[in-house]
Short mmCIF file of C-alpha atoms in Angstrom, two decimals:
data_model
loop_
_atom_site.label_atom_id
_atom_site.label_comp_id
_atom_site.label_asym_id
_atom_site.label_seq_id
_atom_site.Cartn_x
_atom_site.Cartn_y
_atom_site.Cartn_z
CA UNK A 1 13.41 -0.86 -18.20
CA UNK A 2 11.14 -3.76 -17.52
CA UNK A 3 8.67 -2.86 -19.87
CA UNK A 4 6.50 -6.54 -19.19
CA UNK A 5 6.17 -5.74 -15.62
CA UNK A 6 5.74 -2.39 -16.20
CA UNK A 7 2.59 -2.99 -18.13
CA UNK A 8 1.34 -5.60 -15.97
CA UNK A 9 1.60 -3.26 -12.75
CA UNK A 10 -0.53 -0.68 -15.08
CA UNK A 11 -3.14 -3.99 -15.48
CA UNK A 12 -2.84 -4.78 -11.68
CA UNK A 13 -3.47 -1.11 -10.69
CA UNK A 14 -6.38 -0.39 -13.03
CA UNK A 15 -8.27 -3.84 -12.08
CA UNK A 16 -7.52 -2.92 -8.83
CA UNK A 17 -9.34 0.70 -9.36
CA UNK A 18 -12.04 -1.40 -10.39
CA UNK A 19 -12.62 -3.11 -7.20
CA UNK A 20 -12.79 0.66 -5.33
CA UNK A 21 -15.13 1.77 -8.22
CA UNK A 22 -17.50 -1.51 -7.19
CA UNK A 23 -17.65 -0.14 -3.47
CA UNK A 24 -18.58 3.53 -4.48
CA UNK A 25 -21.23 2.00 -6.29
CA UNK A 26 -22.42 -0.64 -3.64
CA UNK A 27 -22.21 2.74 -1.35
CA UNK A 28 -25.07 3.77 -3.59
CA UNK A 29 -27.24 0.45 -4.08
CA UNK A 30 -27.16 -0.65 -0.23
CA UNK A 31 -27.40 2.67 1.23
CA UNK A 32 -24.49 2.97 2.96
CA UNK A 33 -23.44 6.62 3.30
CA UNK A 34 -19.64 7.58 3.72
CA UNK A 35 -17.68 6.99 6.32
CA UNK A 36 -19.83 3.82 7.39
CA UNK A 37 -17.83 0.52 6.03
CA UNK A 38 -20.43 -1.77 7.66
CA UNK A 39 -24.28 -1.90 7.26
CA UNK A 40 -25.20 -4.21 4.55
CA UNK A 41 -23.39 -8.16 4.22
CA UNK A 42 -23.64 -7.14 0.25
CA UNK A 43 -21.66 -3.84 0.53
CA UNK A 44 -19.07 -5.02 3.42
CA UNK A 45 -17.92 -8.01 0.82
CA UNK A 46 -17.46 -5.72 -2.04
CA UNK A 47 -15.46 -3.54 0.61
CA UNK A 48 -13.73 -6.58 2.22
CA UNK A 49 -12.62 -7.81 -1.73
CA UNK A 50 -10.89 -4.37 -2.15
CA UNK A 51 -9.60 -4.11 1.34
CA UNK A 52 -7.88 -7.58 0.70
CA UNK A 53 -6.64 -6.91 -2.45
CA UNK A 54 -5.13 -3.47 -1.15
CA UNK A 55 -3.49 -5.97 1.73
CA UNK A 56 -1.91 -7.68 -0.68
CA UNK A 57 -0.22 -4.98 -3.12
CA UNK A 58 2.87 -4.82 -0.37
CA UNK A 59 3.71 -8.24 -1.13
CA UNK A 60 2.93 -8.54 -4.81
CA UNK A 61 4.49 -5.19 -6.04
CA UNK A 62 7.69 -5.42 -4.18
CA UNK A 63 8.13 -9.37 -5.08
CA UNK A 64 6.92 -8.57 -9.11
CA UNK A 65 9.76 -5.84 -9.20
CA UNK A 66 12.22 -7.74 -7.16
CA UNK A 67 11.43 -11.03 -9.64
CA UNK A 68 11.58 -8.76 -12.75
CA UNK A 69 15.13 -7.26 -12.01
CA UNK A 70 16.91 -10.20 -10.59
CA UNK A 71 15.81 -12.83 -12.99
CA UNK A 72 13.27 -12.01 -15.56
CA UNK A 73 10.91 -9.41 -16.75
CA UNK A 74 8.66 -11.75 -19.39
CA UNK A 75 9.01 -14.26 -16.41
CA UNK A 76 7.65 -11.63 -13.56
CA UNK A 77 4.86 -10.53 -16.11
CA UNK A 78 3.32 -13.85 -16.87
CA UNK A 79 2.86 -14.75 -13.38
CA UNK A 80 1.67 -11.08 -12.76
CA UNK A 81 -0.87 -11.82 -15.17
CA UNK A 82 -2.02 -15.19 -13.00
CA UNK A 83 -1.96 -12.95 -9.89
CA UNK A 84 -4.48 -10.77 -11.14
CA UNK A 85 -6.77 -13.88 -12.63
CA UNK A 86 -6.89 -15.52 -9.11
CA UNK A 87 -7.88 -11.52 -7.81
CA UNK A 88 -10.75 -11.62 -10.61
CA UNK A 89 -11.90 -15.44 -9.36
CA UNK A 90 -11.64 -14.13 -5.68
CA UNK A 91 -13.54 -11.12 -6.65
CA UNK A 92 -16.54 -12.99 -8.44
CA UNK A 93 -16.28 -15.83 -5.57
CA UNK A 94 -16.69 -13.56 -2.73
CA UNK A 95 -19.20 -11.74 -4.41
CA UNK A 96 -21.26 -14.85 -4.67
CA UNK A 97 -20.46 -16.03 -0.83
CA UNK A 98 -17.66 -15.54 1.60
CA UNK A 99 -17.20 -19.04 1.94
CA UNK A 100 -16.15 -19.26 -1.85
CA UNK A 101 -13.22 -16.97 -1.84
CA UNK A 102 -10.71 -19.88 -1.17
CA UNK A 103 -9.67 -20.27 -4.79
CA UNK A 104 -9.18 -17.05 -6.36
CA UNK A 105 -6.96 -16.17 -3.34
CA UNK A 106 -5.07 -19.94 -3.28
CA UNK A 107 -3.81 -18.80 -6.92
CA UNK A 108 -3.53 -15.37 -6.04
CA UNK A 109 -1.16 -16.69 -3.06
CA UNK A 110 0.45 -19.02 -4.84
CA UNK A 111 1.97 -16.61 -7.42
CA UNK A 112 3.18 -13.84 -4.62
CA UNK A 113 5.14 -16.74 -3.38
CA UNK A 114 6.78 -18.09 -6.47
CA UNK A 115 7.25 -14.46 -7.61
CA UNK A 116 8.83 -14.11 -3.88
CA UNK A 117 10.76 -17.33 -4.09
CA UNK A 118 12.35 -16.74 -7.35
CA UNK A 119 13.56 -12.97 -6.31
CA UNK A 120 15.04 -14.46 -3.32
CA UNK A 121 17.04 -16.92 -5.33
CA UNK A 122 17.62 -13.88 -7.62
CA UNK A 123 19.06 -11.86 -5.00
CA UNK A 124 21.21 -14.43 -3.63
CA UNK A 125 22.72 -15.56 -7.23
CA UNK A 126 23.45 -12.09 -7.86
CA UNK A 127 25.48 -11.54 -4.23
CA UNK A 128 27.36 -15.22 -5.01
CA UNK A 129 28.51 -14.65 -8.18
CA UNK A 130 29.70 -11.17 -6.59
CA UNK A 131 31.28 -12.20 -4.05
CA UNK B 1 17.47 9.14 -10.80
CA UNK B 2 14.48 10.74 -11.49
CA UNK B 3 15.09 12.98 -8.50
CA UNK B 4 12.20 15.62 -9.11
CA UNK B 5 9.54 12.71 -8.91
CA UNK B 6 11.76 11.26 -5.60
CA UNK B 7 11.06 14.58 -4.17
CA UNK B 8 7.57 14.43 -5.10
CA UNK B 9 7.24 10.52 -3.64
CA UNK B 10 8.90 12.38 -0.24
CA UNK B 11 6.49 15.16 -0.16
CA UNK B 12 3.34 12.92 -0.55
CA UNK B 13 4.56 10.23 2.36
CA UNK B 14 4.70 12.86 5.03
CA UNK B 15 1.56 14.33 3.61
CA UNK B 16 0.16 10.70 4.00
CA UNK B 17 2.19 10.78 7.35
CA UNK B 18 0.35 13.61 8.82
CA UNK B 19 -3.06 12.10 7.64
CA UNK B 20 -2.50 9.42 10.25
CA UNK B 21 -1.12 12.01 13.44
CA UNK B 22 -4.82 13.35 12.78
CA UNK B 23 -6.46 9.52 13.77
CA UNK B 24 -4.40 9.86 16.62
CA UNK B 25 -5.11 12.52 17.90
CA UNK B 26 -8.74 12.25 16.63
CA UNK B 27 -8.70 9.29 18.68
CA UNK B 28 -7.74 11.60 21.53
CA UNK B 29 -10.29 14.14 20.81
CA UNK B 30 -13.42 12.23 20.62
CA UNK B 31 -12.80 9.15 22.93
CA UNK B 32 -12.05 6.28 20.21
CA UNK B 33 -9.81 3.84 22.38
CA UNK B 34 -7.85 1.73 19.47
CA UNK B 35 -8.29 -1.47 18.60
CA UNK B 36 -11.94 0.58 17.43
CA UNK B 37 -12.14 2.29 14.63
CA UNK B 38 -15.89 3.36 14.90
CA UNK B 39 -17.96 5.67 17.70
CA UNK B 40 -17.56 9.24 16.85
CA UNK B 41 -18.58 10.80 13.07
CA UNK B 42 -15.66 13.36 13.11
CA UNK B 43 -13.49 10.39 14.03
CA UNK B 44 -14.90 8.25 11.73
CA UNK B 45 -14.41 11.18 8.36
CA UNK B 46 -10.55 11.44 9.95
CA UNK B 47 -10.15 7.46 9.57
CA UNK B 48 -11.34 7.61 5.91
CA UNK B 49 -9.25 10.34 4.62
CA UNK B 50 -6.30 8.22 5.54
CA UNK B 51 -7.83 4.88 4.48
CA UNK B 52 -8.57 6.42 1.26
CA UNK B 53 -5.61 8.01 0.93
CA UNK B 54 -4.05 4.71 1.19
CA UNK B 55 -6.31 2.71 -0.97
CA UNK B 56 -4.83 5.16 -3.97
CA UNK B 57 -1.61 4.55 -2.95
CA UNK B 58 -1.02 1.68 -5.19
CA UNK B 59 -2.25 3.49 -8.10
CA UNK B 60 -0.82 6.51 -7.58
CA UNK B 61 3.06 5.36 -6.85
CA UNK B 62 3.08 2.85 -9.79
CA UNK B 63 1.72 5.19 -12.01
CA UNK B 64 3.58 7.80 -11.14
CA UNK B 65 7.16 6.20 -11.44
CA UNK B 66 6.17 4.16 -14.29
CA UNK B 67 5.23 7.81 -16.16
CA UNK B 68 8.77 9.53 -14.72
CA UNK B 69 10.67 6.45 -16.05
CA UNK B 70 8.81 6.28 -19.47
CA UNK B 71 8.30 9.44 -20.19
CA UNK B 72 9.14 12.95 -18.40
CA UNK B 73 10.32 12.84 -14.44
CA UNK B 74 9.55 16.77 -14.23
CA UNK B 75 6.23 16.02 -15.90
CA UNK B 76 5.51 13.02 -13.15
CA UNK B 77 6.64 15.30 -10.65
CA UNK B 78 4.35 18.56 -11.58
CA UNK B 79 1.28 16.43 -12.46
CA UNK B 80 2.31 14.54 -8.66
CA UNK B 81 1.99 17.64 -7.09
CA UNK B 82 -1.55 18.26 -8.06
CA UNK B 83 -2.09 14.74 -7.02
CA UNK B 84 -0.78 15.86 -3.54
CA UNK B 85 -3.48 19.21 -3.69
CA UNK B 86 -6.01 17.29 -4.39
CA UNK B 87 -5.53 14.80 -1.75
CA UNK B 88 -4.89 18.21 0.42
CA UNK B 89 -8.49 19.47 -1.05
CA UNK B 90 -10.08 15.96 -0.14
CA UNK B 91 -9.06 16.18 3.64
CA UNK B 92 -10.06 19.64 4.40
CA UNK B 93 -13.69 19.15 2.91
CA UNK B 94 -13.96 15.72 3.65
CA UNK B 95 -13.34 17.01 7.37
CA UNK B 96 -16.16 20.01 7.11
CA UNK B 97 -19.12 16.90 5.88
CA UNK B 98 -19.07 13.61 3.73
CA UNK B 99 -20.14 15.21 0.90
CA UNK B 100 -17.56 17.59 0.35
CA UNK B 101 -15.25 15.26 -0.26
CA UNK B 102 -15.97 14.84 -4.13
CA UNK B 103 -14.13 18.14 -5.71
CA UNK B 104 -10.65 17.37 -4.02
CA UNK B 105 -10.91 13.40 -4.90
CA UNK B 106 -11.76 14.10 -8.19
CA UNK B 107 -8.75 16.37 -8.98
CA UNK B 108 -6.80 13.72 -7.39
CA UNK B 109 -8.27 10.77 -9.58
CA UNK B 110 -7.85 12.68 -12.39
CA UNK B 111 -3.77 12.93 -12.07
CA UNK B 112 -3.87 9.68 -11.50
CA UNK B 113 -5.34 8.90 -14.94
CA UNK B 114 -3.20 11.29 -16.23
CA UNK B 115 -0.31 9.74 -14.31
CA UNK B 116 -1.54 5.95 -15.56
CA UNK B 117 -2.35 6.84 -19.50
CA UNK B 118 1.23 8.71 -19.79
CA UNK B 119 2.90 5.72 -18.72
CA UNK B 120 0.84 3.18 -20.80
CA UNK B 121 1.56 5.44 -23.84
CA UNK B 122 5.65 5.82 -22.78
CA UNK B 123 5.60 1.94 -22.34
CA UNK B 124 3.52 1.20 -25.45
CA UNK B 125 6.19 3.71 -27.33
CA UNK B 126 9.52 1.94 -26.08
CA UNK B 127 8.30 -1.41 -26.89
CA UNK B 128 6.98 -0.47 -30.50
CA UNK B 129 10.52 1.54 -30.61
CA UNK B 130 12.35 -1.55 -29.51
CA UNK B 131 10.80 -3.92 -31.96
CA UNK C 1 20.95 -3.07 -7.70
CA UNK C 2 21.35 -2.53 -4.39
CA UNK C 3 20.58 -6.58 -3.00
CA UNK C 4 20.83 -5.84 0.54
CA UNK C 5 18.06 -3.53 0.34
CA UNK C 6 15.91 -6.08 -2.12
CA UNK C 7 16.51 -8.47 0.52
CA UNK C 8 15.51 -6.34 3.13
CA UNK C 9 12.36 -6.09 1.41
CA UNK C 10 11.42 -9.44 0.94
CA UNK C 11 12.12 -10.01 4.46
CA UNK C 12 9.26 -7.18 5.60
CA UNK C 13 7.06 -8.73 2.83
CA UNK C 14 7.19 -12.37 4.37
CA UNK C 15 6.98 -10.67 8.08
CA UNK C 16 3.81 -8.51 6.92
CA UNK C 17 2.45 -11.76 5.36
CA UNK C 18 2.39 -13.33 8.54
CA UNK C 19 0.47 -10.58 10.47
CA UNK C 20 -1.95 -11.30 7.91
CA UNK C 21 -2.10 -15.05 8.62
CA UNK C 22 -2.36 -14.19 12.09
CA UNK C 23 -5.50 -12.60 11.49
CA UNK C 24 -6.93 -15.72 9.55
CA UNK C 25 -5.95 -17.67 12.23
CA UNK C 26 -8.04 -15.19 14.76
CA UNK C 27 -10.93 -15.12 12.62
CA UNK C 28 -11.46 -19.06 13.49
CA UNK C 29 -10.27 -19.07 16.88
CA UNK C 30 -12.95 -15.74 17.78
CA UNK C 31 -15.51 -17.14 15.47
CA UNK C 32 -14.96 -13.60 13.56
CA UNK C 33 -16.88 -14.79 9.96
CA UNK C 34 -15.23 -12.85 6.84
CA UNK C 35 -16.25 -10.29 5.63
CA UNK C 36 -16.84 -8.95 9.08
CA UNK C 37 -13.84 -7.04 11.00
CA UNK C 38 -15.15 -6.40 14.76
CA UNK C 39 -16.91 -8.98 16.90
CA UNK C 40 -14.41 -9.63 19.60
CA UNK C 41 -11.32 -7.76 21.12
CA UNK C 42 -8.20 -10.29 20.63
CA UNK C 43 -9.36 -10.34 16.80
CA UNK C 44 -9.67 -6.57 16.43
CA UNK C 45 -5.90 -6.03 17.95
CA UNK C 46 -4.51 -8.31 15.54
CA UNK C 47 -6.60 -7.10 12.72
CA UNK C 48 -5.03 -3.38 13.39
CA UNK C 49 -1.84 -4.95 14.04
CA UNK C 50 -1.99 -5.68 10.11
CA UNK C 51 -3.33 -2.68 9.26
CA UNK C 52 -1.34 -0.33 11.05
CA UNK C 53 1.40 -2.32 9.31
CA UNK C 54 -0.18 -1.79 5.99
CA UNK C 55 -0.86 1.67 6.67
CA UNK C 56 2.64 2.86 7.16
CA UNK C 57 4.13 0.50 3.99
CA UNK C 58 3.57 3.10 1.79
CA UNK C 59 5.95 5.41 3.79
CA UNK C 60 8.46 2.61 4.63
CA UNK C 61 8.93 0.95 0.91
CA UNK C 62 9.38 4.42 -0.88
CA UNK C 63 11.61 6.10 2.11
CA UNK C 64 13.73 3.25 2.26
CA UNK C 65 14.43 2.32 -1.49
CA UNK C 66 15.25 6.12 -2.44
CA UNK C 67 17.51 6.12 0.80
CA UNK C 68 19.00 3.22 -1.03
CA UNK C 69 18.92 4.67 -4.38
CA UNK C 70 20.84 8.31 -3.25
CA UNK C 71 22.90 7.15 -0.08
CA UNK C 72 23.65 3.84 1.09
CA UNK C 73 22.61 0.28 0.10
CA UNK C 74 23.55 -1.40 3.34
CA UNK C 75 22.74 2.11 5.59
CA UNK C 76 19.16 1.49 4.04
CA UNK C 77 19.39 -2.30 4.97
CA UNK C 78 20.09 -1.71 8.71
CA UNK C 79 17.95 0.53 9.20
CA UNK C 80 15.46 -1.60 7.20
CA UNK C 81 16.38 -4.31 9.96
CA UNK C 82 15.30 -1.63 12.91
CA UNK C 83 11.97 -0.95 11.16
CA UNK C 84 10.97 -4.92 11.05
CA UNK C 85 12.41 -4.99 15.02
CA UNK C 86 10.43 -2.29 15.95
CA UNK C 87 7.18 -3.87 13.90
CA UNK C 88 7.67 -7.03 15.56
CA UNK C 89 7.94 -5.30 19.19
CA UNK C 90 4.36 -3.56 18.44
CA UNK C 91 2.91 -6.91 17.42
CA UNK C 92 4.05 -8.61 20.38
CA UNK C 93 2.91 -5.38 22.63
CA UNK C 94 -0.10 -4.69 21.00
CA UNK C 95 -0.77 -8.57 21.61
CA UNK C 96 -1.13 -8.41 25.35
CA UNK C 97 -3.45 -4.81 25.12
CA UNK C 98 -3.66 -1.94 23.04
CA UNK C 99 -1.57 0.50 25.99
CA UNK C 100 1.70 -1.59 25.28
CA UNK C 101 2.38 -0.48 21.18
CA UNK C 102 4.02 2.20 21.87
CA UNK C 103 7.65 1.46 22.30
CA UNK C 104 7.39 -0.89 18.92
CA UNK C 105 5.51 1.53 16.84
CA UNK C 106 8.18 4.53 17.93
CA UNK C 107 11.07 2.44 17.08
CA UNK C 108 9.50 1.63 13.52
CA UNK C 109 8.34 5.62 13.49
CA UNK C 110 11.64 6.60 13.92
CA UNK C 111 13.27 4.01 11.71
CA UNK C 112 10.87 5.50 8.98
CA UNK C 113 11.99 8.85 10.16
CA UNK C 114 15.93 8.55 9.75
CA UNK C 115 14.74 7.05 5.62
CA UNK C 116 13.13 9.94 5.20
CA UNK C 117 15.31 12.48 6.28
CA UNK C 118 18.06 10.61 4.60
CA UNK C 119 16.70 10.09 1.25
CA UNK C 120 16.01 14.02 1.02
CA UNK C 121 19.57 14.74 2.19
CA UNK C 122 20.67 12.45 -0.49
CA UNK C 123 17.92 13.91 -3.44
CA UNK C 124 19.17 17.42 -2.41
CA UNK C 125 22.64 16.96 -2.48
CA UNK C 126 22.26 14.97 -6.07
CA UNK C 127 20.41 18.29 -6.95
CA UNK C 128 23.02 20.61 -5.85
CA UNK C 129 26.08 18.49 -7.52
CA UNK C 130 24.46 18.43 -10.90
CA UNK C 131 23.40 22.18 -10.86
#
């Protein structure tokens, strides 16, 4: 049942509610009404942290889940867990400036491609050793 | 199998589905030439249905499997349904003015949190089960 | 554990991850500064390249994994293949202007189409044997 994973994807998908809660709220402080996405540099990086972070869920999900059933669920959850630290260090670096997002999504990076590395090697063990 | 919640997952992808056949033929309709996704209000309200829509998606999926797995697949499937009329409240007021959109997004965050907190609890149970 | 369709997966992941590179890549090359999204046309087509991408993952991932899950492993696989083929025909159209995505996003619509219709077929017919 994957229960590791399965409680980091709740993490993931509540920090990631977070973010959306942030641009309701910069809707509200920078005055810009539904359905405008542009308007204010303040609101469009709080929108553009989300937005990026949404971008990324089709590559971290699948490769978590892929990691966690081919070769290990504690495995898959600790670097779940880095995923969404180098999402909170993008999050407070883009807030600050654009220009100092490049950390928080190097780690963030980083971990979708081990986690999609190792499910790859996963995969092809598991078709091997059937074969 | 959890088929009741697969039927459920189904029934909310063509629902998502038809969100996007509306930007098209909003698009159409009010003289938006894609790449732009800006120029015309009652294209602009269509656009953000589906972009919201799709900004839950990652909560709502995750949470929703992760409660039919844990805990009850009818239950993920009934409380998925509301999810799905709630979304379906969303587009039709979000498509009369802006801020009409609140009663339908609401319901629909709501069986989300419903949707996350049932599987936190299921997982929290198997683990202390396990131990 | 169905590893053709895992693999499958990963292989849309990594392709999706490059769309998103590609955009990076345009953001310097049409002096495009994050967080903005518009500014010049060759940007904006490969910016909705991604996001057309991104948009229809939610109805790709679930349609082909429970396709998987109730009919065929490898059916799911192939027709996983198509989707990718037609994705990387609308990137290469939609590349030269917006008129020439059609025939790559109708190969990946239908692709996403056949999933669909076979994962209900195969939900139903689980149904029916177990009543």
């Amino acid at each position: 049942m994957l229960p590791f994973t399965a409680l980091v994807t709740l993490l993931a998908t509540i920090f990631y509610f977070y973010l959306g809660l942030r641009v309701g709220a910069a809707r509200g402080k920078f005055g810009v009404k539904a359905p405008a996405t542009t308007g204010h540099p303040d609101f469009e990086r709080a929108f553009r942290v989300q937005m990026n972070t949404l971008e990324w869920m089709p590559i971290f999900l699948p490769a978590l889940w892929l990691f966690a059933a081919y070769l290990s669920d504690i495995g898959a959850a600790i670097i779940g867990l880095v995923w969404i630290l180098g999402r909170f260090l993008y999050l407070t670096g883009y807030s600050e400036a654009a220009e100092k997002r490049g950390r928080g999504f190097g780690i963030q990076a980083l971990s979708c491609g081990i986690l999609w590395i190792g499910a790859l090697s996963g995969i092809i063990l598991r078709l091997v050793h059937a074969a």
